[in-house]
Structures are given as structure tokens and as C-alpha cells.
mmCIF file of C-alpha atoms in Angstrom:
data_model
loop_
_atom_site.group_PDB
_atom_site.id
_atom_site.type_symbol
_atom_site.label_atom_id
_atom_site.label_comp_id
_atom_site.label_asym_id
_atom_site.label_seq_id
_atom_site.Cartn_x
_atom_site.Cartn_y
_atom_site.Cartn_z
ATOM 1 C CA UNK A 1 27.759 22.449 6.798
ATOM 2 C CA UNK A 2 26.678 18.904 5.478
ATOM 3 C CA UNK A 3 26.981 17.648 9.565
ATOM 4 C CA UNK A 4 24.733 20.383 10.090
ATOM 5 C CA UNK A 5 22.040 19.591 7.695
ATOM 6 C CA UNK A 6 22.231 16.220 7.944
ATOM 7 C CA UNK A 7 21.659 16.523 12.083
ATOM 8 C CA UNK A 8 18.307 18.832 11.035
ATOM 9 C CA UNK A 9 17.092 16.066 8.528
ATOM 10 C CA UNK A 10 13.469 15.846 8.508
ATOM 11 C CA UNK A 11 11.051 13.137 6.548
ATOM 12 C CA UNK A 12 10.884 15.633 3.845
ATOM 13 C CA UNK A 13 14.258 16.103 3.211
ATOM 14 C CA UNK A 14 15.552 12.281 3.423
ATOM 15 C CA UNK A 15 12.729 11.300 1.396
ATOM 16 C CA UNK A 16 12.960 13.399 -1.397
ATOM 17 C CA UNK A 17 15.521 13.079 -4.511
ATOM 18 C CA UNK A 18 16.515 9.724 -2.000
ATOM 19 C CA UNK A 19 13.196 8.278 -2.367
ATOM 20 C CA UNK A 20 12.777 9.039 -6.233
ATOM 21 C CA UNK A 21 16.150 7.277 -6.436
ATOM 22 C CA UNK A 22 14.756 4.021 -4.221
ATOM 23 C CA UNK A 23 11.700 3.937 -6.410
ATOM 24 C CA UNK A 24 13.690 3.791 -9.508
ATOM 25 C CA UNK A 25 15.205 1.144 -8.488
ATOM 26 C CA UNK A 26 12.487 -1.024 -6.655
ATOM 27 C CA UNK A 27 9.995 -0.096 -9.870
ATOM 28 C CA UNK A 28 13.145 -0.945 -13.096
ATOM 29 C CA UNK A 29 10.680 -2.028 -15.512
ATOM 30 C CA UNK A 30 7.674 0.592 -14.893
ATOM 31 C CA UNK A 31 5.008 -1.911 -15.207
ATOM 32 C CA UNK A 32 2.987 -4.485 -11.835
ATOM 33 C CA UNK A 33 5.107 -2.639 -9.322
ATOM 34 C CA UNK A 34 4.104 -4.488 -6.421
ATOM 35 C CA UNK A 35 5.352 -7.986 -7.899
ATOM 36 C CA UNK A 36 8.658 -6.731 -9.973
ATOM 37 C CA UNK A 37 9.564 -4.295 -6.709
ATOM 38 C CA UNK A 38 13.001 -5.767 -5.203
ATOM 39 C CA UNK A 39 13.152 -5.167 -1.572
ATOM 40 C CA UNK A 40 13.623 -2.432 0.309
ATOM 41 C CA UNK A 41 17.329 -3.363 2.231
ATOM 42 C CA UNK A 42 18.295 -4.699 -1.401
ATOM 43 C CA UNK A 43 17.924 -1.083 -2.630
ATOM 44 C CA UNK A 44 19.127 0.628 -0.036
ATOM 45 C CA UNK A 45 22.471 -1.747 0.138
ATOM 46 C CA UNK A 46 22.800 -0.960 -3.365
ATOM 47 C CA UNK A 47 23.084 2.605 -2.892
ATOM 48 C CA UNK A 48 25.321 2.399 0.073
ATOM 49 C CA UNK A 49 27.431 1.254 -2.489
ATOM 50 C CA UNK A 50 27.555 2.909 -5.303
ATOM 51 C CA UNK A 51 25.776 6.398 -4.673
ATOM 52 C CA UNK A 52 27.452 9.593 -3.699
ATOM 53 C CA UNK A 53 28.871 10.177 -0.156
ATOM 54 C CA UNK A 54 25.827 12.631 0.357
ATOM 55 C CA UNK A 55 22.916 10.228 -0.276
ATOM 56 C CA UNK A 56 25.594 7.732 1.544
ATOM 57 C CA UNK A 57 25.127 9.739 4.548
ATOM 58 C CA UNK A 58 21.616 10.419 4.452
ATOM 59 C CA UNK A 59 20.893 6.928 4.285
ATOM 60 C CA UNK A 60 22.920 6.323 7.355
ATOM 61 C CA UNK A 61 20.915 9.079 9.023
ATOM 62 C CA UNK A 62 17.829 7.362 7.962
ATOM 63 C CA UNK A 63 19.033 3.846 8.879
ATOM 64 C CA UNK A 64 19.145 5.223 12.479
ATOM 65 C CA UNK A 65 15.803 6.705 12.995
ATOM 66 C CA UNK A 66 12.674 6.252 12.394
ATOM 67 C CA UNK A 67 12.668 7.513 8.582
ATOM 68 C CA UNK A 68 13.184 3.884 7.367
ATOM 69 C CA UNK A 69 9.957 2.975 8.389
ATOM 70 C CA UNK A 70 8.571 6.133 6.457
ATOM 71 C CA UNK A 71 10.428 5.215 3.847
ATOM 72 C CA UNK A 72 8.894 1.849 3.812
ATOM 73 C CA UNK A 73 5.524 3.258 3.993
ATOM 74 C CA UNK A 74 5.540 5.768 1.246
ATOM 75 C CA UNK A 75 7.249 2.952 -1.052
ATOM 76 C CA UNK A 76 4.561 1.033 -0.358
ATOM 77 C CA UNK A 77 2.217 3.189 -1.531
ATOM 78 C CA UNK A 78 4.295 4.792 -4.761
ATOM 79 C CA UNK A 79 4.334 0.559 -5.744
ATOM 80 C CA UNK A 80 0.542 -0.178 -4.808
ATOM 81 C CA UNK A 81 -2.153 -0.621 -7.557
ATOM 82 C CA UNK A 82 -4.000 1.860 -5.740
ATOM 83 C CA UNK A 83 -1.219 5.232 -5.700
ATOM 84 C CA UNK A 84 1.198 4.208 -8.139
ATOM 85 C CA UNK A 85 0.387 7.135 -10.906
ATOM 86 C CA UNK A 86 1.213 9.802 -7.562
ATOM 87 C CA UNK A 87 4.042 11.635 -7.930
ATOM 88 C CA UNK A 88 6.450 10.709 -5.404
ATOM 89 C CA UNK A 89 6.114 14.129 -3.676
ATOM 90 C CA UNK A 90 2.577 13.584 -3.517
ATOM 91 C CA UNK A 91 2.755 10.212 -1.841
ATOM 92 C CA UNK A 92 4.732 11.050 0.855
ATOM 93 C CA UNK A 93 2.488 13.642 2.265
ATOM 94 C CA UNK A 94 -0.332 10.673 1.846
ATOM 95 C CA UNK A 95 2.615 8.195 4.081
ATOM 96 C CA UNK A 96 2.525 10.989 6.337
ATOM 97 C CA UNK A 97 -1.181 10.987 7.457
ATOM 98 C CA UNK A 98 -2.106 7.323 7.214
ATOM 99 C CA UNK A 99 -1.654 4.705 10.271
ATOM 100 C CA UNK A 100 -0.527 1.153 10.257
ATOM 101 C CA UNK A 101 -2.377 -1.898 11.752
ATOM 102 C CA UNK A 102 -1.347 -5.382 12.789
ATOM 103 C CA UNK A 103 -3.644 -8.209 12.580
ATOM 104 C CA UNK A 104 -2.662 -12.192 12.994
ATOM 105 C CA UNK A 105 -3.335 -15.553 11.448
ATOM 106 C CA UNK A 106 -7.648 -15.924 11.870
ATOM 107 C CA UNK A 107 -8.113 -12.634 12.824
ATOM 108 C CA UNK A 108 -10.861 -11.149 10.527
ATOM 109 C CA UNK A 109 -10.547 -7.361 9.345
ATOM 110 C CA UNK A 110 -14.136 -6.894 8.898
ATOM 111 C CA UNK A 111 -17.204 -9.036 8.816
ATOM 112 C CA UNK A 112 -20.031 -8.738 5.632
ATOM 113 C CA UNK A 113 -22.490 -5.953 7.237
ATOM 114 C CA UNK A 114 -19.879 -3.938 9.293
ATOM 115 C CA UNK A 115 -19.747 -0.550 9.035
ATOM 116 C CA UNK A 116 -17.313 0.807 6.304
ATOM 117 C CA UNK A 117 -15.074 3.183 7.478
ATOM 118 C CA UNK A 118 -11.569 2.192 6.238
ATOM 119 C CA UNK A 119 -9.808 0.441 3.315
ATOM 120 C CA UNK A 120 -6.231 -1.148 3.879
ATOM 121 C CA UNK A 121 -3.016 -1.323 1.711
ATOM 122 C CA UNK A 122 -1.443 -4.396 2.348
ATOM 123 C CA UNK A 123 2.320 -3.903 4.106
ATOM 124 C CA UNK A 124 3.300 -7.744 4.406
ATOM 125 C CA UNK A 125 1.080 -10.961 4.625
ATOM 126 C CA UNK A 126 -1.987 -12.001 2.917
ATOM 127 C CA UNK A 127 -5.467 -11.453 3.163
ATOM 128 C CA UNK A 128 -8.316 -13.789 1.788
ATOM 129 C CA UNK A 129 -11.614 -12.548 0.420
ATOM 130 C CA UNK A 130 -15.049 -14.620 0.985
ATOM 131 C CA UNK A 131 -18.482 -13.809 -0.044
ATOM 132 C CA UNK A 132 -19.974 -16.139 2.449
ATOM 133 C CA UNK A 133 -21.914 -14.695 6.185
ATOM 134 C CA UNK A 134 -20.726 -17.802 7.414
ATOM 135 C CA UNK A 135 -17.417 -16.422 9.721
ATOM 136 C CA UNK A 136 -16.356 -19.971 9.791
ATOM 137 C CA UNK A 137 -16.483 -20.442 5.828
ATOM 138 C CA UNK A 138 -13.394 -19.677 4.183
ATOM 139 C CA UNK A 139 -13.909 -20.076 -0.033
ATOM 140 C CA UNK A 140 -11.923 -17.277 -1.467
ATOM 141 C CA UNK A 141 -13.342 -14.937 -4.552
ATOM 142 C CA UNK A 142 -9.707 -13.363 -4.082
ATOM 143 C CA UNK A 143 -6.523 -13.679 -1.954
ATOM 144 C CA UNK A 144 -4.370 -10.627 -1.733
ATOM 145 C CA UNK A 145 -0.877 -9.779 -0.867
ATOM 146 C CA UNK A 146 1.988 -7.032 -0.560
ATOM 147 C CA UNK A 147 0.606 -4.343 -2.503
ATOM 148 C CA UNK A 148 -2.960 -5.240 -3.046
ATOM 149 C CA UNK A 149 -5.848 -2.514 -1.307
ATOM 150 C CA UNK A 150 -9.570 -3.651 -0.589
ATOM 151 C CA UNK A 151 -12.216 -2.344 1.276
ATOM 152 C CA UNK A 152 -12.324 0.815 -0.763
ATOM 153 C CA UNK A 153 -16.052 0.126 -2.487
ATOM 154 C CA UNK A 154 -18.248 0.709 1.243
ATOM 155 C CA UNK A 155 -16.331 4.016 2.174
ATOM 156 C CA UNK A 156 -17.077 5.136 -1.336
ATOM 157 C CA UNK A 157 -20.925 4.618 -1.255
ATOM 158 C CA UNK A 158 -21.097 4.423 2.520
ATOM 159 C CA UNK A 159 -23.136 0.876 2.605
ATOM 160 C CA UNK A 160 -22.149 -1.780 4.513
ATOM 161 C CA UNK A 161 -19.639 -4.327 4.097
ATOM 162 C CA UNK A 162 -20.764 -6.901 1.352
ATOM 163 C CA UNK A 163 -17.533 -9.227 2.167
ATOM 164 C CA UNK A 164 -15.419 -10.714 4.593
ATOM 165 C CA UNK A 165 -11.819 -10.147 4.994
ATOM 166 C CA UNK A 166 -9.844 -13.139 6.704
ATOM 167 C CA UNK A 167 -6.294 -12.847 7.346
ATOM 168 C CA UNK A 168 -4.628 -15.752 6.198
ATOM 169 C CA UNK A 169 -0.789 -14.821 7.395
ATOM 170 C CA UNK A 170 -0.081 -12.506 10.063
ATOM 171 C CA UNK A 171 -0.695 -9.143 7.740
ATOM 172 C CA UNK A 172 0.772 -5.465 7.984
ATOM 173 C CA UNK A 173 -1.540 -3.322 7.003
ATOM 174 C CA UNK A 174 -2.176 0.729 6.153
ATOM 175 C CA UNK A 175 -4.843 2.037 6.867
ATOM 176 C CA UNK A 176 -7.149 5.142 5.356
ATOM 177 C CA UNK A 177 -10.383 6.475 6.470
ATOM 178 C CA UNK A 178 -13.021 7.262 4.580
ATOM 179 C CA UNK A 179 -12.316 11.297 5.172
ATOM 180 C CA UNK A 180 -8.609 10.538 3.691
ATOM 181 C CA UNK A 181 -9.939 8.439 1.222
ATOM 182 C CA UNK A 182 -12.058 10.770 -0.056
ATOM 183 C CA UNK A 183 -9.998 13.877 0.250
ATOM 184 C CA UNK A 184 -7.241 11.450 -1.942
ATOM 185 C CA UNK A 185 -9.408 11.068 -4.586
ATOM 186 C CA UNK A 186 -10.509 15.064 -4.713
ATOM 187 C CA UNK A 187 -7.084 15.717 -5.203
ATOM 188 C CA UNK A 188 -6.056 12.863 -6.962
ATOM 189 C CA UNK A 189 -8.445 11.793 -9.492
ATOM 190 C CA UNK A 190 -6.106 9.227 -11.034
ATOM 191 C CA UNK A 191 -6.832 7.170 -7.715
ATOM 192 C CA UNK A 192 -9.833 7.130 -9.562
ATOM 193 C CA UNK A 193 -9.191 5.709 -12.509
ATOM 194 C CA UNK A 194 -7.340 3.344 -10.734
ATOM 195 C CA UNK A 195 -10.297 1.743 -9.166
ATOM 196 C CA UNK A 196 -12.464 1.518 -11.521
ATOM 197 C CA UNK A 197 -9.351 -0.652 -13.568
ATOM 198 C CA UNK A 198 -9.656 -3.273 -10.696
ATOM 199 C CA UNK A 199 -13.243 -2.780 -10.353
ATOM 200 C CA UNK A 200 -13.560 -4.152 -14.160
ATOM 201 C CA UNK A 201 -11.057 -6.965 -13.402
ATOM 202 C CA UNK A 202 -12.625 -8.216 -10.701
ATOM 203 C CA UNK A 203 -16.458 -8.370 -12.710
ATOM 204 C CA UNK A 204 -14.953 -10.233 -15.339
ATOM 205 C CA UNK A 205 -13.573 -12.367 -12.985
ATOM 206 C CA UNK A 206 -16.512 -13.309 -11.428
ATOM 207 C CA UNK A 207 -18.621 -13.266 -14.635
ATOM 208 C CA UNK A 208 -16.188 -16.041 -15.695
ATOM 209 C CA UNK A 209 -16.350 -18.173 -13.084
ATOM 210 C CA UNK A 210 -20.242 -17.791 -12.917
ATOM 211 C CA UNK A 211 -20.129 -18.923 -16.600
ATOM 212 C CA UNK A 212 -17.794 -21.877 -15.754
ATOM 213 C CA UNK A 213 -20.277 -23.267 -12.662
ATOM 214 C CA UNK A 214 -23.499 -23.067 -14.714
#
């Protein structure tokens, strides 16, 4: 019976009391999940170790498909800024729907005046944030990494892009369009909430170094 359900395993099933189990132990403390999250393999190691044969087994199952990488991709999201207050069966219908892109070293995401029609979680790498029209200039208001979400401002109010987004190591990103985005936030309202947190942050920010160059 257990050879039989484990041959019929779905994303669903493998990510479900499994994936609340991972996330307990990539998030220990509760608090700046993407910078306290251990990795991925480390969890999964540690459960091939001490879990139950079951969850032994369906982590084996996972570990030869393609589930890890959903796995990945809905932990990423459960330990972003941007989705951490989903509940986990929440997020993985959101890791179900959303695409992943690849960009490298001096590629540029989007340019300030581009259309906004996506934001991006950020899967691996870093991104840098510049305020200048210049492509060529590259001074920073922000540099973001594993975790971190941007572009999400333009697909709210549908204006243009009023940044620049350089890569600045070969990045890994998610992807959401502005439908998904927007469909999220119907559903989810603490998205939200979240936004408007970093929204805040990064004002002051700026406010203070505007105070410190006058």
C-alpha cells in the first residue's frame, strides 16, 4: 500500500505535512526568514536522518523527480519578505503558477521607463538597484539578495518603471505577472501589508541619506 502511494505521489502530496516540516526547520527562530533559513539539502539531510521511514521515503521519491525543485520554489516563497505570513498550503498553489528566469552578470532586468509587467523573487544571486537613466551608471539605492522581491510598485499602479535593475551575480529569479500579482493580493491581503512594511523602510532610507548629503 505505501509502494503504491508513494508511486502516485503528486506535488501536493510530497509537499504537504513534508514541507511544513522543511519550513520548520529552515525558519527555527520565526523572525528575517530569508537570512536565518539554513539550506535546503541541510534540511532535507537532516530528515533523512532522523524522520520516520514514511517521510524517509517520500523524500527519496522527491529527491528523484522533479518535486525538489518545487520544493525549492515554494520554500522560497514561504521564507521571502513578500509571502512569508501564507500559510504553507497557500504558497504552494502560488509555487505552482509562477515561472522562473535566469539572467547573468550585466544583464539588466528592466530599464527606468519599461513597461511594468512583472516583479521577481530573488532564487540565488544579487540584484543592484540604481535611480540613474544612465544604463552605464551603476550607484546603488539598494542591493538585494536570496529572498528579497522588487519591481512590485509599477504592476501595482501600472506606470512605468522609475528604476533600473542590474544584475550584479548571475541571479535566479521568480517571476509574477501583474494578473498573479494582483489576484495574490485579492486573496491575500497580508501580501499587502507586507509591502507597505518595506515601502516605509525604504522612504526612511532614502529620507536619511537625503538628510546626510545636504
Amino acid at each position: 500500500m505505501a509502494f503504491e502511494a508513494l508511486k502516485n505521489l503528486n506535488h501536493t502530496a510530497i509537499s504537504g505535512s513534508i514541507l511544513k516540516l522543511l519550513t520548520s526547520l529552515l525558519d527555527p527562530s520565526g523572525k528575517q526568514r530569508h537570512q536565518n533559513a539554513i539550506s535546503l539539502d541541510e534540511a532535507i539531510n537532516w530528515c533523512m536522518h532522523n524522520c520516520s521511514p514514511w517521510v524517509k521515503q517520500c523524500l527519496s521519491q522527491a529527491q528523484d523527480s522533479n518535486m525538489i525543485d518545487f520544493l525549492e520554489k515554494t520554500l522560497l516563497l514561504k521564507h521571502s519578505r513578500l509571502f512569508g505570513d501564507i500559510d504553507t498550503e497557500d504558497i504552494q498553489s502560488i509555487a505552482e503558477i509562477l515561472v522562473e528566469d535566469f539572467y547573468q552578470e550585466g544583464d539588466r532586468i528592466f530599464d527606468i521607463g519599461d513597461t511594468s509587467d512583472q516583479c521577481y523573487i530573488i532564487q540565488s544571486g544579487k540584484i543592484g538597484i540604481s535611480l540613474h537613466e544612465a544604463q552605464d551608471k551603476k550607484e546603488f539605492v539598494a542591493i538585494l539578495e536570496k529572498g528579497d522581491y522588487f519591481g512590485e510598485m509599477g504592476i501595482l499602479d501600472n506606470n512605468l518603471r522609475s528604476a533600473t535593475a542590474h544584475v550584479i551575480e548571475d541571479v535566479q529569479l521568480i517571476s509574477i505577472s501583474r494578473v498573479q500579482f494582483q489576484n495574490i493580493i485579492q486573496q491575500h491581503p497580508e501580501v499587502a501589508v507586507s509591502m507597505l512594511t518595506r515601502m516605509n523602510s525604504i522612504i526612511r532610507t532614502l529620507n536619511n541619506k537625503l538628510a546626510l548629503a545636504t
